[in-house]
XYZ file of C-alpha atoms in Angstrom:
772
model
C 156.669 79.299 59.512
C 160.201 79.394 61.651
C 160.426 79.141 65.552
C 162.492 81.462 67.165
C 165.882 79.912 68.548
C 165.027 80.735 71.888
C 161.843 78.287 71.639
C 163.943 75.376 70.142
C 166.911 75.674 72.876
C 164.569 75.775 76.079
C 162.389 72.449 74.590
C 164.798 70.151 76.091
C 163.209 70.141 79.932
C 160.338 68.182 81.188
C 156.553 67.879 82.633
C 154.803 65.527 84.948
C 153.379 62.130 83.706
C 149.969 61.027 84.961
C 147.154 60.918 82.460
C 144.858 58.528 81.868
C 142.219 60.268 79.074
C 141.822 59.549 75.610
C 142.896 62.941 73.026
C 140.122 61.873 71.186
C 137.738 61.331 73.915
C 136.838 64.400 75.359
C 132.859 64.122 76.481
C 134.230 61.653 79.119
C 136.949 62.506 81.849
C 139.582 60.545 83.208
C 137.624 58.551 85.879
C 135.722 61.054 87.895
C 135.137 59.846 90.724
C 133.015 60.395 94.097
C 135.027 60.871 97.344
C 138.043 63.086 96.665
C 138.607 64.924 99.330
C 141.641 65.279 100.739
C 143.429 62.975 102.958
C 146.346 62.390 105.170
C 149.128 61.300 103.765
C 149.786 58.628 107.016
C 153.541 58.827 107.277
C 156.171 61.297 108.164
C 158.636 60.013 105.844
C 156.477 59.917 102.684
C 156.180 62.971 100.497
C 153.395 64.390 99.455
C 151.762 63.768 96.290
C 151.075 66.426 94.036
C 147.873 67.934 93.857
C 148.382 68.567 89.955
C 147.881 66.029 87.574
C 149.845 67.510 84.436
C 148.981 65.294 81.459
C 152.053 63.774 79.568
C 151.150 59.677 78.986
C 152.304 60.083 75.021
C 149.785 63.258 74.696
C 151.190 65.363 71.749
C 150.139 68.733 73.099
C 149.944 70.705 75.996
C 147.504 69.900 78.453
C 147.034 70.034 82.192
C 144.506 68.368 84.622
C 143.265 69.665 87.994
C 141.089 67.549 90.510
C 138.846 68.553 93.418
C 141.962 68.484 95.640
C 143.326 71.942 93.677
C 139.763 73.602 94.360
C 138.824 72.286 97.997
C 142.191 74.178 99.330
C 141.290 77.393 98.062
C 138.230 79.634 99.542
C 135.130 77.393 99.314
C 132.985 78.782 96.665
C 136.069 79.870 94.514
C 135.114 79.199 90.878
C 136.781 76.746 89.185
C 138.413 79.233 86.571
C 140.629 80.939 89.626
C 141.704 77.218 90.622
C 143.239 77.212 86.959
C 145.328 80.381 87.179
C 148.358 78.785 88.280
C 148.453 76.358 85.115
C 151.436 78.048 82.318
C 150.092 80.253 80.148
C 146.682 80.843 81.581
C 145.892 84.362 83.565
C 142.893 84.943 85.430
C 141.855 88.014 87.150
C 138.582 89.039 88.944
C 137.555 91.820 91.640
C 136.205 89.728 93.720
C 137.916 87.072 96.227
C 135.994 84.212 94.963
C 136.347 85.066 91.123
C 132.841 84.625 90.946
C 131.812 88.405 89.791
C 130.812 87.875 86.404
C 131.529 91.829 85.199
C 134.931 91.574 86.214
C 135.817 87.575 85.399
C 138.849 87.453 82.473
C 140.686 84.533 81.890
C 143.153 84.344 78.710
C 145.720 81.883 77.761
C 148.623 82.884 75.743
C 146.773 85.924 75.006
C 143.833 84.894 73.803
C 141.066 86.191 75.558
C 137.979 83.962 76.822
C 135.693 84.936 73.790
C 138.640 82.812 71.957
C 138.656 80.027 74.065
C 136.093 76.854 74.282
C 134.207 76.041 77.578
C 132.089 72.776 77.967
C 130.674 70.762 81.730
C 130.627 67.133 80.270
C 130.695 67.848 76.705
C 128.025 70.039 77.271
C 129.144 73.786 75.527
C 128.797 76.382 77.776
C 129.665 79.302 75.384
C 132.134 82.057 75.016
C 132.744 82.935 78.444
C 131.616 86.597 77.910
C 129.588 88.533 80.255
C 126.575 89.250 78.229
C 126.584 85.490 77.218
C 125.098 85.059 74.096
C 125.198 81.499 73.573
C 126.006 79.714 77.117
C 126.890 80.495 80.647
C 129.673 80.771 82.761
C 130.432 77.230 84.670
C 130.339 78.989 88.255
C 126.443 79.225 87.022
C 126.595 75.560 85.492
C 127.925 73.637 88.374
C 128.797 74.439 92.193
C 132.744 73.799 92.468
C 132.464 71.284 95.088
C 131.042 69.262 92.257
C 133.584 69.592 89.707
C 135.837 66.353 89.706
C 138.419 67.138 86.692
C 139.318 70.041 85.194
C 141.057 69.790 81.580
C 143.097 72.683 80.269
C 144.517 72.396 76.833
C 146.602 75.992 76.300
C 146.997 75.412 72.310
C 144.154 75.114 69.977
C 142.246 72.844 72.184
C 140.888 69.302 72.084
C 139.711 68.598 68.495
C 136.144 67.052 69.592
C 135.442 69.693 71.929
C 132.196 71.397 71.325
C 133.191 74.713 70.506
C 133.222 77.000 67.236
C 135.560 79.786 69.344
C 138.127 77.819 70.440
C 141.337 79.724 68.859
C 143.392 79.884 71.942
C 142.421 76.497 73.944
C 139.398 74.838 75.538
C 138.782 74.383 79.315
C 136.720 71.232 80.112
C 134.819 70.584 83.094
C 133.481 67.048 84.472
C 131.002 66.631 87.389
C 131.376 63.906 90.200
C 129.916 60.448 89.626
C 127.212 59.745 92.416
C 128.975 57.638 95.216
C 128.276 53.982 95.432
C 127.434 54.711 99.208
C 124.831 56.994 101.200
C 126.743 60.156 102.564
C 125.721 63.383 103.285
C 128.391 66.136 103.163
C 128.075 69.736 104.633
C 130.399 72.722 104.327
C 129.812 76.499 106.197
C 131.661 79.814 105.471
C 131.824 83.066 106.945
C 134.491 85.672 106.527
C 134.886 89.601 105.633
C 132.476 91.687 104.622
C 129.542 89.588 105.935
C 130.309 86.454 103.722
C 128.115 83.897 104.523
C 128.097 80.458 102.439
C 126.363 76.955 102.648
C 126.767 73.857 100.764
C 125.257 70.446 101.387
C 125.460 67.687 99.099
C 123.266 64.394 99.755
C 124.129 61.039 97.711
C 121.618 58.443 97.796
C 124.218 55.141 97.915
C 123.372 52.439 95.034
C 119.906 51.527 95.066
C 120.046 47.910 96.104
C 122.003 45.562 93.006
C 120.670 47.685 90.437
C 123.961 50.043 90.425
C 121.471 53.207 90.411
C 122.939 56.351 92.507
C 122.034 59.800 92.614
C 123.170 62.978 94.592
C 121.579 66.580 94.745
C 122.951 69.296 96.090
C 122.318 72.913 97.353
C 124.613 76.189 97.496
C 124.267 79.686 98.800
C 126.615 82.304 99.122
C 125.955 86.102 100.255
C 128.303 88.910 100.729
C 128.577 92.398 100.737
C 130.604 94.392 98.387
C 134.019 95.127 99.742
C 133.843 98.975 98.851
C 130.733 100.988 98.429
C 127.153 99.678 98.951
C 125.547 96.310 97.594
C 125.371 92.436 97.601
C 126.217 89.810 95.872
C 124.166 86.868 96.038
C 123.645 82.994 94.478
C 121.943 79.974 95.458
C 122.562 76.985 92.881
C 120.957 73.445 92.338
C 122.771 70.347 91.243
C 121.410 66.998 90.649
C 122.909 63.854 88.756
C 121.960 60.232 88.279
C 123.485 57.159 86.821
C 121.929 53.973 86.140
C 123.437 51.253 84.220
C 121.765 49.950 81.414
C 124.181 46.689 80.349
C 127.773 45.688 81.038
C 130.376 48.907 80.120
C 127.231 50.962 79.145
C 125.175 53.477 81.401
C 122.357 56.498 81.358
C 123.597 59.820 83.008
C 121.489 62.554 83.525
C 122.560 66.161 84.938
C 119.974 68.671 86.315
C 121.402 72.467 87.330
C 119.476 75.733 88.354
C 121.220 78.741 89.233
C 119.857 82.085 90.447
C 122.747 85.265 90.613
C 122.524 88.451 91.715
C 125.097 91.076 91.877
C 125.605 94.773 92.496
C 128.044 96.138 90.285
C 131.741 97.821 91.206
C 132.367 101.629 89.340
C 134.287 101.065 86.175
C 137.082 103.272 87.064
C 140.538 104.955 84.350
C 143.262 106.210 85.667
C 142.333 109.484 85.746
C 139.542 108.499 88.393
C 142.233 106.469 90.555
C 144.500 109.044 90.668
C 141.665 111.473 91.918
C 139.671 109.454 93.990
C 141.541 106.124 94.594
C 140.998 102.202 94.243
C 138.439 102.700 96.974
C 135.676 104.538 94.847
C 132.694 103.351 93.639
C 128.653 103.844 93.027
C 127.021 106.156 95.125
C 124.709 103.831 95.855
C 123.745 104.720 99.381
C 122.937 108.137 98.217
C 120.278 108.917 95.818
C 119.670 112.450 96.609
C 123.316 112.841 95.323
C 122.906 110.967 92.216
C 119.980 113.407 91.203
C 121.851 116.199 91.676
C 124.708 114.801 89.716
C 122.274 114.286 86.741
C 120.706 117.696 86.924
C 124.153 119.387 86.675
C 125.407 117.046 83.759
C 122.055 118.037 82.036
C 122.378 121.652 82.684
C 126.001 121.585 81.221
C 124.519 119.783 78.225
C 126.969 116.652 79.164
C 124.354 113.684 79.185
C 122.137 115.283 76.564
C 119.390 114.757 78.507
C 116.350 117.258 78.871
C 117.053 120.073 81.427
C 114.699 119.118 84.199
C 116.190 121.405 87.061
C 118.141 124.600 86.089
C 118.338 125.575 89.798
C 120.845 122.831 90.353
C 123.375 124.753 88.423
C 126.356 123.619 86.425
C 128.878 122.836 89.158
C 129.471 119.298 90.250
C 129.561 119.004 93.837
C 133.250 117.930 94.883
C 134.780 115.689 94.292
C 132.795 114.482 91.057
C 133.949 116.338 87.626
C 132.025 114.604 85.322
C 128.703 112.827 85.252
C 130.485 109.388 84.685
C 132.541 109.404 88.059
C 129.673 107.824 89.867
C 126.686 106.262 88.980
C 123.602 105.535 91.338
C 123.974 101.677 91.065
C 123.996 98.799 88.219
C 123.704 95.067 88.743
C 123.426 91.739 86.861
C 120.580 89.497 87.086
C 120.618 85.615 85.954
C 118.370 82.559 86.020
C 119.460 79.479 84.344
C 118.934 75.821 84.033
C 120.536 73.874 82.576
C 119.638 69.844 82.180
C 120.883 66.669 80.166
C 120.356 63.002 79.445
C 122.546 60.751 77.912
C 123.987 57.631 77.222
C 127.853 56.659 77.469
C 130.101 53.552 77.639
C 133.265 53.418 79.787
C 136.722 53.135 78.618
C 136.527 48.769 78.863
C 134.030 48.946 76.230
C 135.080 47.079 72.894
C 133.493 50.370 71.109
C 133.689 53.506 72.613
C 130.667 55.400 72.548
C 128.851 58.570 73.709
C 125.818 60.409 72.792
C 124.195 63.440 75.042
C 121.644 65.907 74.694
C 121.065 69.058 76.709
C 118.978 72.097 77.210
C 119.718 75.595 78.276
C 116.990 77.971 79.808
C 118.458 81.647 80.509
C 116.544 84.824 81.478
C 118.560 87.466 82.795
C 119.290 91.694 83.294
C 121.660 93.668 83.380
C 120.863 97.057 84.875
C 122.214 100.703 85.300
C 120.853 104.001 87.006
C 121.693 105.751 83.934
C 121.708 109.686 84.156
C 121.910 110.002 80.283
C 117.706 109.378 79.808
C 115.431 110.905 82.170
C 112.327 109.256 83.217
C 108.962 110.505 81.941
C 108.001 111.653 85.531
C 110.918 113.930 85.454
C 113.214 112.385 87.642
C 116.324 112.961 85.624
C 117.454 109.352 86.000
C 116.050 106.317 84.706
C 116.701 102.531 85.001
C 118.274 100.935 81.905
C 118.374 97.310 81.404
C 120.270 95.106 78.158
C 117.647 91.815 78.693
C 118.854 88.864 77.915
C 116.899 85.543 77.005
C 118.676 82.256 75.476
C 116.827 78.754 74.671
C 119.603 76.464 73.296
C 118.614 72.610 72.419
C 121.672 70.213 71.260
C 122.694 66.761 70.972
C 126.083 65.649 70.804
C 127.995 62.165 70.524
C 131.268 60.326 69.520
C 132.585 56.820 68.860
C 135.665 55.184 68.764
C 137.082 52.204 68.356
C 140.814 50.050 68.371
C 141.969 48.676 65.058
C 145.631 46.952 64.605
C 147.618 50.128 65.440
C 145.168 52.699 64.853
C 142.760 54.458 68.098
C 139.792 56.016 65.551
C 137.253 58.437 67.134
C 134.673 60.278 65.443
C 131.975 62.723 66.730
C 129.017 65.254 65.667
C 127.473 67.970 67.799
C 124.344 70.105 66.386
C 122.866 72.652 68.376
C 120.354 75.768 67.640
C 120.379 78.855 70.020
C 117.310 80.981 70.076
C 118.600 84.152 71.736
C 116.826 87.359 72.309
C 118.015 90.904 73.309
C 116.578 93.910 73.998
C 117.632 97.471 75.963
C 114.537 98.902 77.760
C 114.278 102.008 79.809
C 112.040 101.866 83.174
C 110.869 104.988 85.088
C 111.457 106.300 88.475
C 108.558 107.833 90.669
C 110.914 110.125 92.651
C 113.878 112.359 93.220
C 114.583 111.112 97.254
C 114.038 107.922 96.955
C 114.474 105.132 94.409
C 111.459 103.573 93.592
C 113.048 100.875 91.826
C 116.101 98.359 93.153
C 118.853 96.905 90.783
C 118.677 93.309 92.672
C 115.089 92.908 90.604
C 114.028 92.277 87.539
C 112.640 95.506 86.023
C 108.835 95.578 84.580
C 106.786 98.046 82.718
C 109.431 99.736 80.706
C 108.413 103.231 79.418
C 110.728 103.085 76.300
C 112.603 100.243 74.309
C 115.645 101.262 72.361
C 116.444 97.981 70.581
C 114.884 94.314 70.667
C 116.019 91.377 68.494
C 115.879 87.942 67.690
C 118.930 86.151 66.488
C 119.064 82.690 65.344
C 122.364 80.685 65.298
C 122.434 77.004 64.191
C 125.920 74.755 64.913
C 126.924 71.330 62.791
C 130.203 70.238 63.829
C 132.093 67.087 63.452
C 135.120 65.787 63.907
C 137.544 62.643 63.091
C 140.600 61.529 64.861
C 143.224 59.065 64.569
C 145.879 57.752 66.807
C 148.503 55.697 65.662
C 150.898 54.034 68.177
C 154.450 52.056 66.910
C 156.280 51.473 70.039
C 157.850 54.771 71.573
C 156.355 56.468 68.651
C 152.894 57.952 68.955
C 151.232 59.947 65.859
C 148.139 61.579 66.332
C 146.621 63.829 63.538
C 142.725 64.178 62.635
C 140.867 67.333 61.530
C 137.361 69.204 62.312
C 134.685 71.127 60.665
C 131.838 73.199 60.850
C 129.043 75.084 59.450
C 127.475 77.925 61.249
C 124.824 80.188 60.332
C 123.966 83.304 61.852
C 120.472 85.509 61.374
C 119.233 88.376 63.193
C 115.605 89.566 62.878
C 114.487 92.804 64.454
C 111.412 93.333 66.637
C 112.303 96.732 67.477
C 115.701 97.863 64.826
C 117.190 100.616 67.035
C 119.550 101.120 64.313
C 121.225 97.877 64.586
C 122.027 95.901 61.758
C 119.941 92.882 60.445
C 121.275 90.575 57.951
C 122.270 86.593 57.443
C 125.931 85.247 58.523
C 127.549 82.185 57.163
C 130.608 80.215 58.500
C 131.810 77.226 56.870
C 135.288 75.584 57.113
C 134.806 71.742 56.811
C 139.049 70.913 57.591
C 140.556 72.238 60.518
C 143.464 70.262 60.568
C 144.781 68.727 63.951
C 148.595 66.808 63.864
C 151.055 65.703 66.616
C 153.769 63.492 67.649
C 155.120 61.993 70.982
C 158.490 60.057 71.173
C 158.967 58.430 74.953
C 162.800 58.495 75.664
C 162.895 56.562 78.970
C 161.747 58.917 81.751
C 161.336 61.814 79.237
C 159.008 62.149 76.304
C 159.314 64.532 73.501
C 156.091 65.855 71.458
C 154.953 68.460 69.052
C 151.909 69.386 67.060
C 150.288 71.923 64.488
C 146.702 73.391 64.936
C 144.472 75.350 62.597
C 140.844 76.392 64.040
C 138.204 79.109 62.804
C 135.946 80.763 64.911
C 132.566 81.692 63.861
C 130.613 84.878 64.685
C 128.654 85.935 67.710
C 124.979 86.539 66.921
C 124.397 89.428 69.531
C 123.086 93.286 69.933
C 126.108 93.707 71.911
C 129.087 91.962 70.102
C 129.388 90.614 67.024
C 128.959 91.799 63.565
C 125.686 92.551 64.384
C 126.309 94.797 66.927
C 127.153 97.772 64.623
C 124.676 100.182 62.555
C 123.464 98.461 59.088
C 125.825 100.424 57.014
C 128.593 99.392 59.066
C 127.587 95.758 58.886
C 127.063 96.116 55.197
C 130.650 98.205 54.548
C 131.594 95.188 56.119
C 131.371 93.497 53.088
C 133.030 89.719 52.846
C 133.844 89.313 56.354
C 136.387 86.540 56.971
C 136.560 84.542 60.240
C 139.213 85.094 62.680
C 141.667 81.774 62.543
C 144.511 80.569 64.355
C 147.181 78.627 63.215
C 149.268 77.004 66.384
C 152.575 75.133 66.250
C 153.878 73.609 69.559
C 157.070 71.786 70.515
C 158.022 70.641 73.984
C 159.350 67.730 76.352
C 158.272 66.238 79.755
C 160.552 64.371 82.130
C 159.670 62.568 85.156
C 162.113 61.323 87.948
C 161.801 60.619 91.744
C 160.639 63.542 93.372
C 160.325 66.060 90.411
C 158.354 66.459 87.220
C 158.973 69.403 85.182
C 158.053 70.554 81.363
C 159.350 73.097 78.751
C 157.076 73.838 76.074
C 157.557 76.531 73.433
C 154.714 77.479 71.059
C 153.998 79.851 68.022
C 151.008 81.318 67.097
C 149.622 82.944 63.568
C 146.171 84.599 64.255
C 144.807 86.165 60.985
C 141.637 88.276 60.352
C 141.782 89.832 64.076
C 138.719 91.891 64.450
C 138.649 94.368 67.343
C 135.940 96.140 68.173
C 136.452 99.896 68.616
C 134.458 101.528 71.591
C 132.524 104.539 71.280
C 132.139 107.529 74.028
C 131.627 105.799 77.633
C 131.615 102.306 77.208
C 128.712 102.017 79.635
C 126.711 104.094 77.217
C 126.614 101.321 74.783
C 127.496 103.287 71.618
C 127.253 100.622 68.973
C 131.181 99.841 68.700
C 133.501 100.156 65.218
C 134.024 96.494 63.712
C 137.287 96.095 61.833
C 139.423 93.264 60.510
C 142.839 94.431 62.131
C 144.970 91.932 60.075
C 146.792 89.332 61.865
C 148.289 88.873 65.920
C 151.794 86.833 66.101
C 152.706 85.259 69.378
C 155.453 83.042 70.576
C 156.108 82.102 74.345
C 157.765 79.732 76.449
C 155.950 77.431 79.246
C 158.066 76.070 82.210
C 156.596 74.073 85.026
C 157.891 71.946 87.560
C 156.344 69.984 90.707
C 159.193 68.824 93.738
C 157.579 66.258 96.070
C 159.703 67.239 99.455
C 159.753 65.519 102.380
C 157.581 65.688 104.976
C 154.106 66.512 103.317
C 155.948 69.526 101.755
C 155.635 69.885 98.251
C 156.742 72.671 95.639
C 155.031 73.720 92.262
C 155.851 76.566 90.437
C 155.199 77.866 86.452
C 156.942 80.512 84.324
C 155.223 82.044 81.659
C 156.789 83.982 78.770
C 154.267 85.604 75.669
C 154.731 88.088 73.248
C 151.835 88.835 71.463
C 151.943 91.402 68.771
C 149.868 93.333 66.467
C 151.295 92.751 62.764
C 149.356 95.399 60.814
C 147.862 99.031 61.264
C 143.928 99.484 61.403
C 143.132 101.322 57.874
C 139.770 102.180 56.992
C 138.351 101.850 53.424
C 139.634 104.839 52.535
C 142.848 104.099 52.942
C 143.348 106.129 56.011
C 145.338 104.840 59.072
C 142.581 104.743 62.317
C 145.018 103.296 64.711
C 149.082 102.273 64.761
C 148.878 98.918 65.875
C 151.547 97.372 64.251
C 154.174 96.101 66.169
C 152.156 97.026 69.398
C 151.340 94.395 72.205
C 147.741 92.966 72.259
C 145.244 94.540 74.798
C 145.313 92.632 78.317
C 147.943 90.131 76.776
C 150.809 90.452 79.905
C 154.295 89.171 79.006
C 155.678 87.376 82.515
C 153.557 85.274 84.453
C 155.174 83.417 87.671
C 152.965 81.172 89.667
C 154.252 79.204 92.128
C 152.522 77.229 95.570
C 153.969 75.521 98.633
C 152.131 72.717 100.010
C 151.815 70.531 103.034
C 149.491 67.504 103.560
C 149.716 65.519 106.100
C 148.044 63.521 108.998
C 145.812 66.427 110.771
C 147.168 69.357 108.906
C 147.338 70.736 105.182
C 147.928 74.336 103.940
C 149.053 76.101 100.885
C 150.668 79.369 100.427
C 149.988 80.882 96.849
C 151.888 83.340 94.627
C 151.157 85.196 91.338
C 152.954 87.560 89.491
C 151.129 89.104 86.651
C 153.288 91.690 84.366
C 151.942 94.827 82.810
C 149.156 95.025 80.904
C 147.954 97.766 78.335
C 144.135 98.551 77.737
C 144.773 100.467 74.710
C 145.753 99.103 71.032
C 147.887 101.725 70.657
C 149.654 101.124 73.882
C 149.780 104.348 75.810
C 147.858 103.087 78.595
C 148.970 100.488 80.828
C 148.114 99.234 84.415
C 151.496 97.855 86.731
C 152.566 94.703 87.530
C 151.531 93.055 90.724
C 151.769 90.059 92.961
C 149.281 88.491 95.264
C 149.805 86.361 98.146
C 147.038 83.760 99.298
C 147.137 81.735 102.086
C 145.217 77.942 103.150
C 145.798 76.459 106.658
C 143.603 73.101 107.440
C 142.941 70.939 110.443
C 141.673 67.591 110.299
C 139.458 66.431 113.434
C 138.695 62.981 114.129
C 137.137 63.016 117.848
C 134.639 60.090 118.262
C 131.298 61.591 120.020
C 132.172 64.846 119.461
C 133.098 66.128 116.146
C 134.762 64.580 112.574
C 135.546 66.792 110.235
C 137.765 69.407 108.752
C 138.683 73.271 109.892
C 140.005 75.446 106.630
C 141.483 79.165 107.244
C 141.345 80.949 103.911
C 143.063 84.760 103.756
C 143.112 86.085 99.900
C 145.498 88.770 99.148
C 147.566 88.350 102.080
C 149.530 91.408 102.182
C 146.681 93.600 100.981
C 148.113 94.399 97.405
C 146.384 97.511 96.413
C 146.582 96.753 92.280
C 144.377 96.945 88.990
C 142.572 93.652 88.653
C 140.209 93.819 85.372
C 140.880 95.826 82.644
C 138.363 95.977 79.393
C 135.289 95.734 81.262
C 134.043 98.230 79.069
C 136.354 97.368 76.274
C 139.246 99.166 74.525
C 140.071 102.369 72.679
C 142.823 102.914 70.359
C 144.162 105.830 72.530
C 143.718 107.272 75.889
C 142.486 107.047 79.230
C 139.318 104.894 79.210
C 137.086 103.961 82.399
C 137.342 100.529 81.785
C 139.631 99.458 84.813
C 138.445 97.555 88.261
C 140.379 97.380 91.334
C 141.191 94.003 92.900
C 139.784 92.692 96.166
C 141.813 93.710 99.506
C 142.748 91.746 101.734
C 140.195 89.303 103.227
C 140.142 86.070 105.733
C 137.562 83.386 106.106
C 137.030 80.121 107.889
C 135.126 77.194 106.919
C 133.760 73.836 108.698
C 133.139 70.788 106.882
C 131.493 67.758 107.884
C 130.551 64.187 106.405
C 128.034 61.962 107.648
């Protein structure tokens, strides 16, 4: 495999060196501690320290870390995923200012989408990050952002020991803060645009006497109106954690999380709808009679296939509606999650480093849609369709590490059983004038079940790694392997596929080197990763007809080979890096959407061959005088399909060879100017994203855009009056009109598609924080 001359030529620059994590010990964060709120710098002549920790310290791959300070300076309650968007190669988008609206959340790294990235919290696997998550939950439902001490991003194929079976393009590891050794009560409240209100409070018990046992519990709640249309978005969350020393270097750790989320959806748009009706177009949730009229007209015209219940409604849509899919009455996402863990872990000074942890995750969710395609038995031309989710996951993982001569050896294992049930049901409405069901409530008593399935996924994964140190030279090599068994069993088949799938790959090698050259270091590596299949009725091999499933034959899993070469440098006030990479992605599986995506027709799954990606990531940080600092990154990525899509008869279905991968921007530029000194702090963030394609043949795309966010803060310490921080946030400061999410309803070969979501407009927020 050959790297382009551009990559080789640009790997002679630098990146900050400031990490302390062992590459083979992913279950433990580098010293996550409590009390990491922003503090004054204290001296006008002393430059502000960088908020970002860009891992160097003899790492053999591209890795960065963010602390709580990077999250807290953003809009409080912001998704932790939004905080990482400034890192090289990372692209994050959502249709709301917090980045919490899950239908719109999209994160990609080097052209790999979130389904091809690994996510963990304190080592607990969070699944593949999809909206209808079948094997985990989003990080924003797993923990409040204030309780995250550290975020570690690996842009290559990721950390070898991560509990993930889908990390083709990288890993995102989140680590919770430890309880404070002293008693503390912290609270903050936010108000802002579109009736936003958010509150968060955390109680730290402090250590109980000389036992060292400490704990905290927190509660967070956010509620806001949609920024267009009618509807609400709501979440409340409880986090708890305790630590209890057992013997020297060993402690017992337990965590608990409860999350309740309710979200009214925004309407998915197409370029045609945007041109006719504008980015501000949305569902008509305040006009049920109009939704009924549209459904009647669609039935009379034969557009929806529903029975004609009201011929008097005619066959002409009321202006400005032109199709039944232009606007629906309402839709929503509802999720309840419990996530708990208990385990033992040693500290870094232990002669033998070890971690063992068990976890349990329970999820109950519904995605609702007031559909004009299926009428209620009562004669109302609309019914409520749900996609229903129930997850029961349980697992255990552990690692063991020790030093021997010049070796640092780590081995680990992970076992999980995921029992997942998914169903599609329809619920009736009783009135043509007033909705008798509400989108933000769980539905009950269906009149029809289209399909209902039980899926079982059993995972066994292990890894072995050795880190060898020879003075200035560090060599890292190892491998991981897994056996994943998927089974789909119908309760109501509904025309979907059943069967068994097994993916076994016991040897996925990782290797790398690092050479220290004074203030600089050069590193490089190779990783090979295989992605196991998802068990679900809405994604993966089971989400098709039985005939389509059988036609897949000997379905091969996706895999990637990643090559990296880079350099890091640190000198005086400047730190920087340049990294080049080449990725060979094999057996790329594409799901081709049939019809309007929201209808939920089974997609066509096709192996389209390979994808080639190469790129360059440049990062730099400058500490300026008087409390100022500047951080910037530029990422270039070229990801293209290498083959046309050909069916079993040899007919070309889609001419994708040489086309750019969907939702993979070529250019990303991020910059932030920060200030932190004594009483005042602030941040000005700048994000540029280039054009993105949303068809496989690249005939449809959305234009580039630039966003600017602003933070201004004041620390107050007035005895007997107030002690705390006042923070002002402006998102999309210059009110850029842009398309944020693409692919909300999947991707098609060619032509316009109702799969776009508009980005949130300019919004303002004020927060007050205090601590007792």
